[in-house]
Amino acid sequence: MDAQTLVDERGELWLALAPLWLEREPGERDYARMIEVIERHDLTVKELEWVFRLELAPVLGRQQMSMVGEWRRFDDYKLMKQLVAHNLRLTGWRRRSWALFSGLTTMMTRHRWNELIARVMVERGEAPP
């Protein structure tokens, strides 16, 4: 898959979910926007989990742990470049490694993710976990 295809297929979703890694807790508007974008992408909860764990967390987790990272908002262009570069390399052993260690890269935002997924499930008429 090439960079433009990645941006076309996932860019909007990645940028909508990125606020999960900011220093502030997402508000009602943030969650509503995330759900709106998620619903346009028509992904299952399981597929969303893998987007969170493999496509986003390795890049945004490093950003969150960095002393010089951005905490209030992201530079969308810079973030998109990092996400595309990561996802172009996300094959074979890298994919398996990130799957194995994804608990570490998601632990600081897991509570926010769980809240988002519960809201998505309610929106879809499913019973949240």
Short mmCIF file of N, CA, C and O in Angstrom, two decimals:
data_model
loop_
_atom_site.label_atom_id
_atom_site.label_comp_id
_atom_site.label_asym_id
_atom_site.label_seq_id
_atom_site.Cartn_x
_atom_site.Cartn_y
_atom_site.Cartn_z
N MET A 1 0.85 -1.18 0.00
CA MET A 1 0.00 0.00 0.00
C MET A 1 0.89 1.24 0.00
O MET A 1 1.89 1.28 0.70
N ASP A 2 0.52 2.22 -0.77
CA ASP A 2 1.34 3.44 -0.84
C ASP A 2 0.81 4.49 0.14
O ASP A 2 -0.26 4.35 0.72
N ALA A 3 1.60 5.54 0.33
CA ALA A 3 1.30 6.57 1.32
C ALA A 3 -0.03 7.26 1.05
O ALA A 3 -0.81 7.49 1.99
N GLN A 4 -0.32 7.59 -0.19
CA GLN A 4 -1.57 8.30 -0.49
C GLN A 4 -2.78 7.44 -0.19
O GLN A 4 -3.78 7.93 0.35
N THR A 5 -2.70 6.15 -0.47
CA THR A 5 -3.80 5.24 -0.16
C THR A 5 -4.04 5.18 1.34
O THR A 5 -5.18 5.19 1.81
N LEU A 6 -2.94 5.12 2.11
CA LEU A 6 -3.06 5.12 3.58
C LEU A 6 -3.75 6.37 4.07
O LEU A 6 -4.65 6.31 4.92
N VAL A 7 -3.34 7.52 3.56
CA VAL A 7 -3.94 8.79 3.98
C VAL A 7 -5.42 8.81 3.60
O VAL A 7 -6.27 9.21 4.40
N ASP A 8 -5.73 8.36 2.39
CA ASP A 8 -7.12 8.35 1.94
C ASP A 8 -8.00 7.42 2.79
O ASP A 8 -9.12 7.76 3.12
N GLU A 9 -7.46 6.25 3.12
CA GLU A 9 -8.25 5.26 3.84
C GLU A 9 -8.31 5.51 5.34
O GLU A 9 -9.31 5.22 5.98
N ARG A 10 -7.20 5.98 5.93
CA ARG A 10 -7.13 6.05 7.39
C ARG A 10 -6.90 7.45 7.96
O ARG A 10 -7.08 7.66 9.15
N GLY A 11 -6.47 8.39 7.14
CA GLY A 11 -6.07 9.71 7.65
C GLY A 11 -7.10 10.38 8.53
O GLY A 11 -6.79 10.82 9.64
N GLU A 12 -8.34 10.46 8.06
CA GLU A 12 -9.39 11.11 8.84
C GLU A 12 -9.60 10.39 10.17
O GLU A 12 -9.73 11.02 11.23
N LEU A 13 -9.60 9.06 10.15
CA LEU A 13 -9.79 8.28 11.37
C LEU A 13 -8.64 8.50 12.34
O LEU A 13 -8.85 8.72 13.54
N TRP A 14 -7.42 8.44 11.85
CA TRP A 14 -6.25 8.65 12.71
C TRP A 14 -6.31 10.01 13.40
O TRP A 14 -6.07 10.12 14.60
N LEU A 15 -6.58 11.06 12.63
CA LEU A 15 -6.61 12.40 13.21
C LEU A 15 -7.77 12.57 14.19
O LEU A 15 -7.63 13.29 15.18
N ALA A 16 -8.88 11.90 13.92
CA ALA A 16 -10.02 11.99 14.84
C ALA A 16 -9.71 11.31 16.18
O ALA A 16 -10.15 11.77 17.23
N LEU A 17 -8.94 10.22 16.15
CA LEU A 17 -8.63 9.47 17.37
C LEU A 17 -7.40 9.98 18.11
O LEU A 17 -7.22 9.66 19.29
N ALA A 18 -6.58 10.77 17.47
CA ALA A 18 -5.35 11.27 18.09
C ALA A 18 -5.57 12.01 19.42
O ALA A 18 -4.75 11.87 20.33
N PRO A 19 -6.66 12.76 19.61
CA PRO A 19 -6.85 13.45 20.89
C PRO A 19 -6.90 12.53 22.11
O PRO A 19 -6.76 12.99 23.24
N LEU A 20 -7.06 11.23 21.91
CA LEU A 20 -7.02 10.30 23.03
C LEU A 20 -5.67 10.36 23.75
O LEU A 20 -5.57 10.02 24.92
N TRP A 21 -4.64 10.81 23.05
CA TRP A 21 -3.29 10.87 23.62
C TRP A 21 -2.90 12.24 24.14
O TRP A 21 -1.79 12.42 24.61
N LEU A 22 -3.79 13.21 24.09
CA LEU A 22 -3.46 14.54 24.61
C LEU A 22 -3.55 14.54 26.14
O LEU A 22 -4.13 13.66 26.74
N GLU A 23 -2.99 15.58 26.76
CA GLU A 23 -2.95 15.64 28.22
C GLU A 23 -4.31 15.82 28.87
O GLU A 23 -4.51 15.46 30.01
N ARG A 24 -5.24 16.39 28.17
CA ARG A 24 -6.57 16.62 28.74
C ARG A 24 -7.49 15.45 28.40
O ARG A 24 -7.31 14.77 27.41
N GLU A 25 -8.48 15.27 29.27
CA GLU A 25 -9.48 14.25 29.01
C GLU A 25 -10.39 14.73 27.86
O GLU A 25 -10.76 15.90 27.81
N PRO A 26 -10.73 13.84 26.94
CA PRO A 26 -11.65 14.24 25.87
C PRO A 26 -13.00 14.64 26.44
O PRO A 26 -13.49 14.05 27.41
N GLY A 27 -13.60 15.66 25.85
CA GLY A 27 -14.92 16.12 26.26
C GLY A 27 -16.00 15.47 25.41
O GLY A 27 -15.73 14.67 24.52
N GLU A 28 -17.23 15.84 25.69
CA GLU A 28 -18.37 15.29 24.96
C GLU A 28 -18.25 15.56 23.45
O GLU A 28 -18.54 14.69 22.64
N ARG A 29 -17.83 16.77 23.09
CA ARG A 29 -17.67 17.10 21.68
C ARG A 29 -16.60 16.24 21.02
O ARG A 29 -16.75 15.84 19.88
N ASP A 30 -15.50 16.00 21.76
CA ASP A 30 -14.42 15.16 21.23
C ASP A 30 -14.93 13.75 20.94
O ASP A 30 -14.69 13.20 19.86
N TYR A 31 -15.62 13.17 21.92
CA TYR A 31 -16.14 11.81 21.73
C TYR A 31 -17.17 11.77 20.60
O TYR A 31 -17.18 10.84 19.79
N ALA A 32 -18.03 12.78 20.50
CA ALA A 32 -19.03 12.82 19.44
C ALA A 32 -18.36 12.86 18.07
O ALA A 32 -18.78 12.15 17.14
N ARG A 33 -17.31 13.65 17.95
CA ARG A 33 -16.57 13.74 16.68
C ARG A 33 -15.92 12.40 16.34
O ARG A 33 -15.96 11.93 15.22
N MET A 34 -15.29 11.77 17.34
CA MET A 34 -14.65 10.47 17.11
C MET A 34 -15.67 9.45 16.63
O MET A 34 -15.42 8.70 15.68
N ILE A 35 -16.83 9.41 17.28
CA ILE A 35 -17.86 8.44 16.91
C ILE A 35 -18.37 8.71 15.51
O ILE A 35 -18.56 7.78 14.71
N GLU A 36 -18.56 9.97 15.18
CA GLU A 36 -19.01 10.34 13.83
C GLU A 36 -18.04 9.82 12.77
O GLU A 36 -18.45 9.24 11.77
N VAL A 37 -16.76 10.01 12.98
CA VAL A 37 -15.75 9.56 12.02
C VAL A 37 -15.68 8.04 11.99
O VAL A 37 -15.61 7.43 10.92
N ILE A 38 -15.70 7.41 13.15
CA ILE A 38 -15.68 5.95 13.23
C ILE A 38 -16.83 5.36 12.43
O ILE A 38 -16.65 4.41 11.65
N GLU A 39 -18.01 5.91 12.58
CA GLU A 39 -19.18 5.37 11.88
C GLU A 39 -19.05 5.53 10.37
O GLU A 39 -19.53 4.68 9.62
N ARG A 40 -18.40 6.57 9.89
CA ARG A 40 -18.17 6.73 8.45
C ARG A 40 -17.22 5.66 7.91
O ARG A 40 -17.28 5.32 6.73
N HIS A 41 -16.34 5.15 8.76
CA HIS A 41 -15.36 4.16 8.30
C HIS A 41 -15.86 2.73 8.41
O HIS A 41 -15.21 1.81 7.92
N ASP A 42 -16.99 2.53 9.04
CA ASP A 42 -17.66 1.23 9.06
C ASP A 42 -16.72 0.08 9.47
O ASP A 42 -16.64 -0.94 8.79
N LEU A 43 -16.02 0.27 10.58
CA LEU A 43 -15.13 -0.77 11.10
C LEU A 43 -15.79 -1.45 12.30
O LEU A 43 -16.51 -0.81 13.06
N THR A 44 -15.51 -2.73 12.47
CA THR A 44 -16.01 -3.44 13.64
C THR A 44 -15.22 -2.99 14.86
O THR A 44 -14.14 -2.39 14.73
N VAL A 45 -15.72 -3.33 16.04
CA VAL A 45 -15.01 -2.99 17.28
C VAL A 45 -13.64 -3.68 17.29
O VAL A 45 -12.65 -3.08 17.71
N LYS A 46 -13.58 -4.90 16.81
CA LYS A 46 -12.31 -5.62 16.76
C LYS A 46 -11.33 -4.93 15.81
O LYS A 46 -10.15 -4.78 16.13
N GLU A 47 -11.80 -4.50 14.65
CA GLU A 47 -10.94 -3.78 13.71
C GLU A 47 -10.46 -2.46 14.31
O GLU A 47 -9.30 -2.07 14.15
N LEU A 48 -11.35 -1.78 15.01
CA LEU A 48 -10.97 -0.52 15.67
C LEU A 48 -9.89 -0.76 16.71
O LEU A 48 -8.96 0.04 16.85
N GLU A 49 -10.00 -1.85 17.45
CA GLU A 49 -8.99 -2.18 18.46
C GLU A 49 -7.61 -2.32 17.83
O GLU A 49 -6.61 -1.84 18.37
N TRP A 50 -7.54 -2.96 16.67
CA TRP A 50 -6.25 -3.13 16.00
C TRP A 50 -5.74 -1.81 15.43
O TRP A 50 -4.52 -1.57 15.43
N VAL A 51 -6.63 -0.94 14.98
CA VAL A 51 -6.20 0.40 14.55
C VAL A 51 -5.56 1.11 15.74
O VAL A 51 -4.48 1.70 15.63
N PHE A 52 -6.23 1.05 16.88
CA PHE A 52 -5.74 1.67 18.12
C PHE A 52 -4.38 1.09 18.52
O PHE A 52 -3.43 1.83 18.79
N ARG A 53 -4.29 -0.23 18.56
CA ARG A 53 -3.08 -0.88 19.08
C ARG A 53 -1.90 -0.88 18.12
O ARG A 53 -0.76 -0.70 18.56
N LEU A 54 -2.15 -1.09 16.83
CA LEU A 54 -1.04 -1.24 15.89
C LEU A 54 -0.76 0.00 15.05
O LEU A 54 0.40 0.28 14.75
N GLU A 55 -1.79 0.70 14.64
CA GLU A 55 -1.59 1.83 13.74
C GLU A 55 -1.32 3.14 14.46
O GLU A 55 -0.54 3.97 13.98
N LEU A 56 -1.95 3.34 15.61
CA LEU A 56 -1.84 4.62 16.32
C LEU A 56 -0.91 4.59 17.53
O LEU A 56 -0.06 5.46 17.68
N ALA A 57 -1.11 3.63 18.41
CA ALA A 57 -0.40 3.63 19.70
C ALA A 57 1.13 3.66 19.59
O ALA A 57 1.78 4.36 20.36
N PRO A 58 1.74 2.93 18.66
CA PRO A 58 3.21 2.99 18.60
C PRO A 58 3.75 4.40 18.33
O PRO A 58 4.76 4.80 18.90
N VAL A 59 3.05 5.16 17.51
CA VAL A 59 3.49 6.53 17.19
C VAL A 59 3.08 7.49 18.29
O VAL A 59 3.90 8.25 18.81
N LEU A 60 1.82 7.47 18.68
CA LEU A 60 1.32 8.43 19.66
C LEU A 60 1.78 8.12 21.07
O LEU A 60 1.94 9.02 21.89
N GLY A 61 2.03 6.85 21.38
CA GLY A 61 2.58 6.50 22.68
C GLY A 61 3.96 7.07 22.88
O GLY A 61 4.30 7.58 23.95
N ARG A 62 4.78 7.03 21.84
CA ARG A 62 6.12 7.64 21.90
C ARG A 62 6.00 9.15 22.08
O ARG A 62 6.75 9.75 22.85
N GLN A 63 5.07 9.74 21.37
CA GLN A 63 4.83 11.19 21.48
C GLN A 63 4.43 11.54 22.91
O GLN A 63 4.91 12.51 23.49
N GLN A 64 3.57 10.73 23.50
CA GLN A 64 3.07 10.97 24.84
C GLN A 64 4.18 10.84 25.89
O GLN A 64 4.20 11.55 26.87
N MET A 65 5.10 9.93 25.67
CA MET A 65 6.18 9.69 26.64
C MET A 65 7.33 10.68 26.48
O MET A 65 8.14 10.83 27.37
N SER A 66 7.40 11.33 25.35
CA SER A 66 8.50 12.24 25.06
C SER A 66 8.41 13.50 25.91
O SER A 66 7.33 14.07 26.09
N MET A 67 9.54 13.94 26.41
CA MET A 67 9.59 15.18 27.18
C MET A 67 9.30 16.40 26.30
O MET A 67 8.84 17.41 26.77
N VAL A 68 9.60 16.28 25.00
CA VAL A 68 9.38 17.41 24.10
C VAL A 68 8.13 17.20 23.24
O VAL A 68 7.90 17.92 22.30
N GLY A 69 7.34 16.20 23.58
CA GLY A 69 6.13 15.92 22.81
C GLY A 69 5.11 17.02 22.92
O GLY A 69 5.17 17.87 23.80
N GLU A 70 4.16 16.99 22.02
CA GLU A 70 3.09 17.98 22.03
C GLU A 70 1.98 17.44 22.94
O GLU A 70 1.56 16.31 22.81
N TRP A 71 1.50 18.28 23.84
CA TRP A 71 0.52 17.84 24.82
C TRP A 71 -0.84 18.48 24.65
O TRP A 71 -1.83 17.94 25.06
N ARG A 72 -0.88 19.67 24.12
CA ARG A 72 -2.15 20.38 24.02
C ARG A 72 -2.88 20.11 22.71
O ARG A 72 -4.08 20.06 22.66
N ARG A 73 -2.14 19.98 21.64
CA ARG A 73 -2.70 19.67 20.33
C ARG A 73 -1.58 19.17 19.44
O ARG A 73 -0.41 19.36 19.75
N PHE A 74 -1.95 18.53 18.35
CA PHE A 74 -0.95 17.98 17.44
C PHE A 74 -0.86 18.83 16.17
O PHE A 74 -1.84 19.43 15.75
N ASP A 75 0.31 18.83 15.59
CA ASP A 75 0.50 19.38 14.25
C ASP A 75 0.03 18.26 13.31
O ASP A 75 0.71 17.24 13.17
N ASP A 76 -1.13 18.42 12.70
CA ASP A 76 -1.73 17.35 11.90
C ASP A 76 -0.82 16.87 10.77
O ASP A 76 -0.74 15.67 10.52
N TYR A 77 -0.14 17.79 10.11
CA TYR A 77 0.74 17.41 9.00
C TYR A 77 1.90 16.55 9.49
O TYR A 77 2.18 15.48 8.94
N LYS A 78 2.54 16.99 10.54
CA LYS A 78 3.68 16.24 11.11
C LYS A 78 3.22 14.88 11.63
O LYS A 78 3.87 13.85 11.40
N LEU A 79 2.09 14.87 12.33
CA LEU A 79 1.56 13.62 12.86
C LEU A 79 1.22 12.66 11.73
O LEU A 79 1.53 11.47 11.80
N MET A 80 0.59 13.14 10.67
CA MET A 80 0.23 12.29 9.55
C MET A 80 1.48 11.69 8.89
O MET A 80 1.49 10.51 8.53
N LYS A 81 2.53 12.48 8.76
CA LYS A 81 3.78 11.95 8.20
C LYS A 81 4.32 10.81 9.06
O LYS A 81 4.75 9.78 8.55
N GLN A 82 4.29 10.98 10.39
CA GLN A 82 4.78 9.94 11.29
C GLN A 82 3.91 8.69 11.21
O GLN A 82 4.42 7.57 11.20
N LEU A 83 2.60 8.88 11.18
CA LEU A 83 1.69 7.73 11.12
C LEU A 83 1.83 6.97 9.80
O LEU A 83 1.85 5.74 9.79
N VAL A 84 1.94 7.69 8.70
CA VAL A 84 2.11 7.03 7.41
C VAL A 84 3.43 6.27 7.37
O VAL A 84 3.46 5.10 6.97
N ALA A 85 4.51 6.88 7.82
CA ALA A 85 5.81 6.20 7.82
C ALA A 85 5.75 4.93 8.67
O ALA A 85 6.23 3.87 8.25
N HIS A 86 5.16 5.02 9.85
CA HIS A 86 5.03 3.84 10.72
C HIS A 86 4.21 2.75 10.03
O HIS A 86 4.60 1.58 10.01
N ASN A 87 3.08 3.12 9.48
CA ASN A 87 2.19 2.12 8.89
C ASN A 87 2.70 1.52 7.60
O ASN A 87 2.37 0.39 7.27
N LEU A 88 3.53 2.23 6.87
CA LEU A 88 4.16 1.65 5.68
C LEU A 88 5.16 0.56 6.07
O LEU A 88 5.38 -0.39 5.32
N ARG A 89 5.75 0.68 7.25
CA ARG A 89 6.70 -0.33 7.74
C ARG A 89 6.03 -1.43 8.55
O ARG A 89 6.69 -2.37 8.99
N LEU A 90 4.74 -1.35 8.77
CA LEU A 90 4.03 -2.25 9.67
C LEU A 90 3.67 -3.56 8.97
O LEU A 90 2.52 -3.84 8.67
N THR A 91 4.67 -4.37 8.73
CA THR A 91 4.47 -5.68 8.11
C THR A 91 5.33 -6.70 8.84
O THR A 91 6.24 -6.36 9.59
N GLY A 92 5.01 -7.96 8.63
CA GLY A 92 5.82 -9.05 9.14
C GLY A 92 6.13 -8.97 10.62
O GLY A 92 5.25 -8.84 11.46
N TRP A 93 7.44 -9.05 10.92
CA TRP A 93 7.88 -9.09 12.32
C TRP A 93 7.53 -7.81 13.07
O TRP A 93 7.28 -7.83 14.27
N ARG A 94 7.52 -6.66 12.39
CA ARG A 94 7.16 -5.41 13.07
C ARG A 94 5.72 -5.45 13.57
O ARG A 94 5.42 -5.04 14.67
N ARG A 95 4.85 -5.96 12.72
CA ARG A 95 3.44 -6.06 13.09
C ARG A 95 3.28 -7.00 14.29
O ARG A 95 2.56 -6.69 15.24
N ARG A 96 3.95 -8.13 14.26
CA ARG A 96 3.87 -9.08 15.38
C ARG A 96 4.47 -8.49 16.65
O ARG A 96 3.95 -8.68 17.74
N SER A 97 5.57 -7.76 16.52
CA SER A 97 6.20 -7.14 17.70
C SER A 97 5.29 -6.10 18.33
O SER A 97 5.12 -6.07 19.55
N TRP A 98 4.69 -5.24 17.50
CA TRP A 98 3.80 -4.22 18.04
C TRP A 98 2.56 -4.86 18.65
O TRP A 98 2.05 -4.38 19.67
N ALA A 99 2.07 -5.94 18.06
CA ALA A 99 0.93 -6.65 18.64
C ALA A 99 1.29 -7.19 20.02
O ALA A 99 0.52 -7.09 20.97
N LEU A 100 2.49 -7.72 20.14
CA LEU A 100 2.96 -8.29 21.40
C LEU A 100 3.11 -7.22 22.49
O LEU A 100 2.72 -7.42 23.63
N PHE A 101 3.66 -6.08 22.12
CA PHE A 101 3.95 -5.02 23.10
C PHE A 101 2.90 -3.92 23.15
O PHE A 101 3.09 -2.91 23.83
N SER A 102 1.78 -4.11 22.48
CA SER A 102 0.78 -3.05 22.40
C SER A 102 0.16 -2.71 23.76
O SER A 102 -0.34 -1.61 23.95
N GLY A 103 0.22 -3.62 24.70
CA GLY A 103 -0.29 -3.30 26.03
C GLY A 103 0.48 -2.16 26.67
O GLY A 103 -0.08 -1.32 27.37
N LEU A 104 1.78 -2.11 26.40
CA LEU A 104 2.61 -1.03 26.95
C LEU A 104 2.33 0.31 26.28
O LEU A 104 2.33 1.35 26.93
N THR A 105 2.09 0.28 24.98
CA THR A 105 1.89 1.54 24.25
C THR A 105 0.47 2.07 24.40
O THR A 105 0.21 3.23 24.06
N THR A 106 -0.44 1.24 24.89
CA THR A 106 -1.83 1.68 25.04
C THR A 106 -2.25 1.92 26.48
O THR A 106 -3.33 2.44 26.73
N MET A 107 -1.40 1.55 27.44
CA MET A 107 -1.85 1.58 28.84
C MET A 107 -2.22 2.98 29.34
O MET A 107 -3.12 3.11 30.16
N MET A 108 -1.59 4.02 28.85
CA MET A 108 -1.88 5.36 29.35
C MET A 108 -3.18 5.93 28.78
O MET A 108 -3.73 6.89 29.32
N THR A 109 -3.68 5.35 27.69
CA THR A 109 -4.92 5.84 27.09
C THR A 109 -6.03 4.80 27.09
O THR A 109 -7.11 5.07 26.58
N ARG A 110 -5.77 3.65 27.65
CA ARG A 110 -6.75 2.55 27.61
C ARG A 110 -8.10 2.97 28.21
O ARG A 110 -9.15 2.63 27.66
N HIS A 111 -8.09 3.72 29.30
CA HIS A 111 -9.37 4.12 29.91
C HIS A 111 -10.18 5.01 28.96
O HIS A 111 -11.41 4.90 28.90
N ARG A 112 -9.50 5.86 28.21
CA ARG A 112 -10.20 6.71 27.25
C ARG A 112 -10.74 5.87 26.09
O ARG A 112 -11.85 6.09 25.62
N TRP A 113 -9.93 4.93 25.65
CA TRP A 113 -10.33 4.05 24.55
C TRP A 113 -11.56 3.23 24.97
O TRP A 113 -12.51 3.11 24.20
N ASN A 114 -11.54 2.69 26.17
CA ASN A 114 -12.68 1.90 26.65
C ASN A 114 -13.95 2.74 26.69
O ASN A 114 -15.03 2.26 26.34
N GLU A 115 -13.82 3.99 27.12
CA GLU A 115 -14.97 4.89 27.14
C GLU A 115 -15.49 5.14 25.72
O GLU A 115 -16.70 5.11 25.47
N LEU A 116 -14.58 5.37 24.79
CA LEU A 116 -14.97 5.60 23.39
C LEU A 116 -15.68 4.37 22.82
O LEU A 116 -16.73 4.50 22.19
N ILE A 117 -15.12 3.20 23.04
CA ILE A 117 -15.72 1.98 22.48
C ILE A 117 -17.09 1.73 23.09
O ILE A 117 -18.02 1.31 22.39
N ALA A 118 -17.24 1.98 24.37
CA ALA A 118 -18.56 1.83 25.00
C ALA A 118 -19.57 2.76 24.33
O ALA A 118 -20.71 2.37 24.05
N ARG A 119 -19.16 3.98 24.04
CA ARG A 119 -20.05 4.94 23.38
C ARG A 119 -20.36 4.51 21.95
O ARG A 119 -21.49 4.69 21.48
N VAL A 120 -19.37 3.97 21.25
CA VAL A 120 -19.59 3.48 19.89
C VAL A 120 -20.61 2.34 19.92
O VAL A 120 -21.53 2.30 19.09
N MET A 121 -20.46 1.44 20.85
CA MET A 121 -21.38 0.31 20.94
C MET A 121 -22.81 0.76 21.25
O MET A 121 -23.77 0.25 20.67
N VAL A 122 -22.96 1.73 22.14
CA VAL A 122 -24.28 2.27 22.44
C VAL A 122 -24.86 2.92 21.19
O VAL A 122 -26.04 2.73 20.86
N GLU A 123 -24.04 3.68 20.47
CA GLU A 123 -24.49 4.31 19.22
C GLU A 123 -24.99 3.28 18.22
O GLU A 123 -25.94 3.52 17.48
N ARG A 124 -24.34 2.13 18.19
CA ARG A 124 -24.71 1.05 17.27
C ARG A 124 -25.84 0.17 17.81
O ARG A 124 -26.23 -0.79 17.15
N GLY A 125 -26.32 0.46 18.99
CA GLY A 125 -27.38 -0.33 19.58
C GLY A 125 -26.92 -1.65 20.18
O GLY A 125 -27.71 -2.56 20.38
N GLU A 126 -25.62 -1.73 20.47
CA GLU A 126 -25.05 -2.94 21.07
C GLU A 126 -24.87 -2.70 22.57
O GLU A 126 -24.76 -1.56 23.03
N ALA A 127 -24.79 -3.77 23.31
CA ALA A 127 -24.54 -3.66 24.75
C ALA A 127 -23.05 -3.46 25.00
O ALA A 127 -22.23 -4.26 24.54
N PRO A 128 -22.68 -2.38 25.69
CA PRO A 128 -21.26 -2.16 25.96
C PRO A 128 -20.73 -3.21 26.92
O PRO A 128 -21.50 -3.81 27.68
N PRO A 129 -19.43 -3.42 26.91
CA PRO A 129 -18.84 -4.45 27.79
C PRO A 129 -19.01 -4.13 29.26
O PRO A 129 -19.19 -3.05 29.68
#
